[in-house]
Coordinates of N, CA and C in Angstrom, one line a residue:
C3 N 0.8 -1.2 0.0 CA 0.0 0.0 0.0 C 0.9 1.2 0.0
H4 N 0.3 2.3 -0.5 CA 1.1 3.6 -0.6 C 0.2 4.6 0.1
T5 N 0.8 5.3 1.1 CA 0.1 6.3 1.9 C -0.5 7.4 1.0
D6 N 0.2 7.8 0.0 CA -0.2 8.9 -0.9 C -1.4 8.5 -1.7
R7 N -1.7 7.2 -1.8 CA -2.9 6.8 -2.7 C -4.0 6.2 -1.8
S8 N -3.7 5.3 -0.9 CA -4.7 4.6 -0.2 C -4.8 5.1 1.3
G9 N -3.7 5.7 1.8 CA -3.7 6.0 3.2 C -2.9 5.0 4.0
W10 N -2.9 3.8 3.6 CA -2.2 2.8 4.3 C -0.7 2.7 3.8
D11 N 0.1 2.0 4.6 CA 1.5 1.9 4.2 C 2.0 0.5 4.5
G12 N 2.7 -0.1 3.5 CA 3.4 -1.4 3.8 C 3.0 -2.5 2.8
I13 N 3.5 -3.6 3.0 CA 3.3 -4.8 2.2 C 2.8 -6.0 3.0
W14 N 2.1 -6.9 2.3 CA 1.5 -8.0 3.0 C 2.4 -9.2 3.1
T15 N 3.3 -9.3 2.2 CA 4.3 -10.4 2.2 C 5.7 -9.8 1.7
L16 N 6.7 -10.6 2.0 CA 8.0 -10.2 1.6 C 8.3 -10.6 0.1
T17 N 7.3 -11.3 -0.5 CA 7.4 -11.7 -1.9 C 6.2 -11.1 -2.7
P18 N 6.0 -9.8 -2.7 CA 4.8 -9.2 -3.2 C 4.5 -9.4 -4.7
I19 N 5.6 -9.8 -5.5 CA 5.3 -10.0 -6.9 C 5.3 -11.5 -7.3
Q20 N 5.3 -12.3 -6.3 CA 5.2 -13.8 -6.6 C 3.8 -14.3 -6.1
F21 N 3.3 -15.2 -6.9 CA 1.9 -15.8 -6.6 C 2.2 -17.0 -5.7
T22 N 2.0 -16.8 -4.4 CA 2.2 -17.8 -3.4 C 1.1 -17.8 -2.3
N23 N 1.2 -18.6 -1.4 CA 0.2 -18.6 -0.3 C 0.8 -17.8 0.9
D24 N 1.9 -17.1 0.7 CA 2.5 -16.3 1.8 C 1.6 -15.5 2.6
Y25 N 0.6 -14.9 1.9 CA -0.4 -14.0 2.6 C -1.1 -14.8 3.7
F26 N -1.5 -16.0 3.3 CA -2.3 -16.8 4.3 C -1.3 -17.3 5.4
E27 N -0.1 -17.7 5.1 CA 0.9 -18.1 6.1 C 1.1 -16.9 7.1
N28 N 1.4 -15.8 6.5 CA 1.6 -14.6 7.4 C 0.4 -14.3 8.3
L29 N -0.8 -14.3 7.7 CA -2.0 -13.9 8.4 C -2.2 -14.9 9.6
S30 N -2.0 -16.2 9.3 CA -2.3 -17.2 10.4 C -1.2 -17.4 11.4
E31 N 0.1 -17.2 11.0 CA 1.2 -17.6 11.8 C 1.9 -16.4 12.6
K32 N 1.7 -15.2 12.1 CA 2.4 -14.1 12.8 C 1.5 -13.4 13.8
K33 N 2.1 -12.8 14.7 CA 1.3 -12.0 15.7 C 1.2 -10.6 15.2
W34 N -0.1 -10.1 15.1 CA -0.4 -8.8 14.5 C -0.8 -7.9 15.6
T35 N -0.3 -6.7 15.6 CA -0.7 -5.7 16.6 C -1.1 -4.4 15.8
L36 N -2.0 -3.6 16.4 CA -2.4 -2.4 15.9 C -1.2 -1.4 15.8
K37 N -1.0 -0.9 14.6 CA 0.1 0.0 14.4 C -0.2 1.4 15.0
N38 N 0.8 1.9 15.8 CA 0.6 3.2 16.4 C 1.2 4.3 15.5
W39 N 0.3 4.9 14.7 CA 0.7 6.0 13.8 C -0.4 6.9 13.5
A40 N -0.2 7.9 12.7 CA -1.2 8.9 12.4 C -2.1 8.5 11.2
G41 N -1.9 7.4 10.6 CA -2.7 6.9 9.5 C -3.9 6.1 9.9
P42 N -4.6 5.6 9.0 CA -5.8 4.8 9.3 C -5.4 3.5 10.0
P43 N -6.4 2.9 10.7 CA -6.1 1.6 11.4 C -5.5 0.6 10.5
Q44 N -4.3 0.0 10.9 CA -3.7 -1.1 10.2 C -2.9 -1.8 11.2
Y45 N -2.5 -3.1 10.9 CA -1.8 -3.9 11.8 C -0.4 -4.2 11.3
E46 N 0.5 -4.5 12.2 CA 1.9 -4.8 11.7 C 2.4 -6.0 12.5
D47 N 3.4 -6.7 11.8 CA 4.0 -7.9 12.4 C 5.0 -7.4 13.4
P48 N 5.6 -8.3 14.2 CA 6.6 -7.9 15.2 C 7.9 -7.1 14.6
T49 N 8.2 -7.4 13.3 CA 9.3 -6.7 12.7 C 9.0 -5.3 12.2
G50 N 7.7 -5.0 12.0 CA 7.2 -3.8 11.5 C 7.4 -3.7 10.0
K51 N 7.8 -4.8 9.3 CA 8.0 -4.8 7.9 C 6.7 -5.1 7.1
L52 N 5.8 -5.9 7.7 CA 4.6 -6.4 7.1 C 3.4 -5.8 7.7
M53 N 2.3 -5.7 6.9 CA 1.1 -5.1 7.4 C -0.1 -5.9 7.0
M54 N -1.2 -5.7 7.7 CA -2.5 -6.2 7.4 C -3.5 -5.1 7.7
L55 N -4.6 -5.1 6.9 CA -5.7 -4.2 7.1 C -6.7 -4.8 8.0
P56 N -7.6 -4.0 8.5 CA -8.7 -4.5 9.3 C -9.5 -5.6 8.6
S57 N -9.7 -5.4 7.3 CA -10.4 -6.4 6.5 C -9.7 -7.7 6.4
D58 N -8.3 -7.7 6.4 CA -7.5 -8.9 6.5 C -7.7 -9.6 7.8
M59 N -7.7 -8.8 8.9 CA -7.8 -9.4 10.2 C -9.2 -10.0 10.4
A60 N -10.2 -9.5 9.7 CA -11.6 -10.1 9.8 C -11.6 -11.5 9.4
L61 N -10.7 -11.9 8.5 CA -10.6 -13.3 8.0 C -10.2 -14.3 9.1
I62 N -9.4 -13.8 10.0 CA -9.0 -14.7 11.1 C -9.9 -14.6 12.4
E63 N -10.7 -13.5 12.4 CA -11.6 -13.3 13.5 C -12.9 -14.1 13.3
D64 N -13.3 -14.4 12.1 CA -14.5 -15.1 11.8 C -14.1 -16.6 11.7
P65 N -14.7 -17.5 12.5 CA -14.3 -18.9 12.6 C -14.4 -19.6 11.2
E66 N -15.5 -19.3 10.5 CA -15.6 -20.0 9.2 C -14.5 -19.6 8.2
M67 N -14.2 -18.3 8.2 CA -13.1 -17.8 7.3 C -11.7 -18.3 7.8
K68 N -11.6 -18.3 9.1 CA -10.3 -18.6 9.6 C -9.9 -20.0 9.2
Q69 N -10.8 -21.0 9.1 CA -10.5 -22.3 8.7 C -9.9 -22.3 7.3
W70 N -10.4 -21.4 6.4 CA -9.9 -21.4 5.0 C -8.5 -20.7 5.0
V71 N -8.3 -19.7 5.8 CA -7.0 -19.1 5.9 C -6.0 -20.2 6.3
E72 N -6.3 -21.0 7.3 CA -5.4 -22.1 7.8 C -5.2 -23.1 6.7
V73 N -6.3 -23.5 6.0 CA -6.1 -24.5 5.0 C -5.2 -24.0 3.9
Y74 N -5.4 -22.8 3.4 CA -4.6 -22.2 2.4 C -3.1 -22.0 2.8
A75 N -3.0 -21.7 4.1 CA -1.6 -21.5 4.6 C -0.8 -22.8 4.6
E76 N -1.6 -23.9 4.8 CA -0.9 -25.3 4.8 C -0.8 -25.9 3.5
D77 N -1.6 -25.5 2.5 CA -1.7 -26.2 1.2 C -1.7 -25.2 0.1
E78 N -0.5 -24.9 -0.4 CA -0.4 -23.9 -1.5 C -1.1 -24.4 -2.8
E79 N -1.0 -25.7 -3.1 CA -1.5 -26.2 -4.3 C -3.1 -26.1 -4.3
L80 N -3.7 -26.4 -3.1 CA -5.1 -26.3 -3.0 C -5.5 -24.8 -3.2
F81 N -4.8 -23.9 -2.6 CA -5.1 -22.5 -2.8 C -5.0 -22.1 -4.3
R82 N -4.0 -22.6 -5.0 CA -3.8 -22.3 -6.4 C -5.0 -22.9 -7.2
R83 N -5.4 -24.1 -6.9 CA -6.5 -24.7 -7.6 C -7.8 -23.9 -7.4
H84 N -8.1 -23.6 -6.1 CA -9.3 -22.9 -5.8 C -9.3 -21.5 -6.4
F85 N -8.1 -20.8 -6.4 CA -8.0 -19.5 -7.0 C -8.3 -19.6 -8.5
A86 N -7.7 -20.6 -9.2 CA -7.9 -20.7 -10.6 C -9.3 -21.0 -11.0
T87 N -10.0 -21.8 -10.2 CA -11.4 -22.0 -10.5 C -12.3 -20.8 -10.3
A88 N -12.0 -20.0 -9.2 CA -12.8 -18.8 -9.0 C -12.5 -17.7 -10.0
F89 N -11.2 -17.6 -10.4 CA -10.8 -16.6 -11.4 C -11.4 -16.9 -12.7
A90 N -11.4 -18.2 -13.1 CA -12.1 -18.5 -14.4 C -13.5 -18.2 -14.4
K91 N -14.2 -18.4 -13.3 CA -15.6 -18.1 -13.2 C -15.8 -16.6 -13.3
L92 N -15.0 -15.8 -12.7 CA -15.1 -14.3 -12.8 C -14.9 -13.9 -14.2
Q93 N -13.9 -14.4 -14.9 CA -13.6 -14.0 -16.3 C -14.8 -14.4 -17.2
E94 N -15.4 -15.5 -17.0 CA -16.5 -16.0 -17.9 C -17.9 -15.5 -17.5
L95 N -18.0 -14.8 -16.4 CA -19.3 -14.4 -15.9 C -20.1 -13.6 -17.0
G96 N -21.2 -14.2 -17.3 CA -22.1 -13.6 -18.3 C -21.7 -13.8 -19.7
V97 N -20.6 -14.4 -20.0 CA -20.2 -14.6 -21.4 C -20.9 -15.9 -21.9
E98 N -21.5 -15.7 -23.1 CA -22.1 -16.9 -23.7 C -21.1 -17.5 -24.7
F99 N -20.9 -18.8 -24.6 CA -19.9 -19.5 -25.4 C -20.7 -20.2 -26.5
P100 N -20.3 -20.3 -27.7 CA -21.0 -21.0 -28.7 C -21.0 -22.5 -28.4
K101 N -22.0 -23.2 -28.8 CA -22.1 -24.6 -28.6 C -21.5 -25.3 -29.9
W102 N -20.5 -26.0 -29.7 CA -19.8 -26.7 -30.8 C -20.3 -28.1 -30.8
S103 N -20.6 -28.6 -32.0 CA -21.1 -30.0 -32.1 C -20.0 -30.9 -32.7

């Protein structure tokens, strides 16, 4: 995030340009504390290098969502498969495909 654009500051993972499950690992395994600063509410890890937003923290506060965070933190391949399925649905939403015989 960039404070000059969104108001928040920081990165969610140390590998922000790689498609991994690091986000879920970080969210479930690190201790997050409310950042003491003049900006909008956000959380930071013990190193102060990583951040999470209140919307991210909601994923581990809700028991049903937390179980998915933990599953994806443990199984990157499952996360990738589920992401691919959901992304394909989003791309094809409302698109009519010709019936080929």
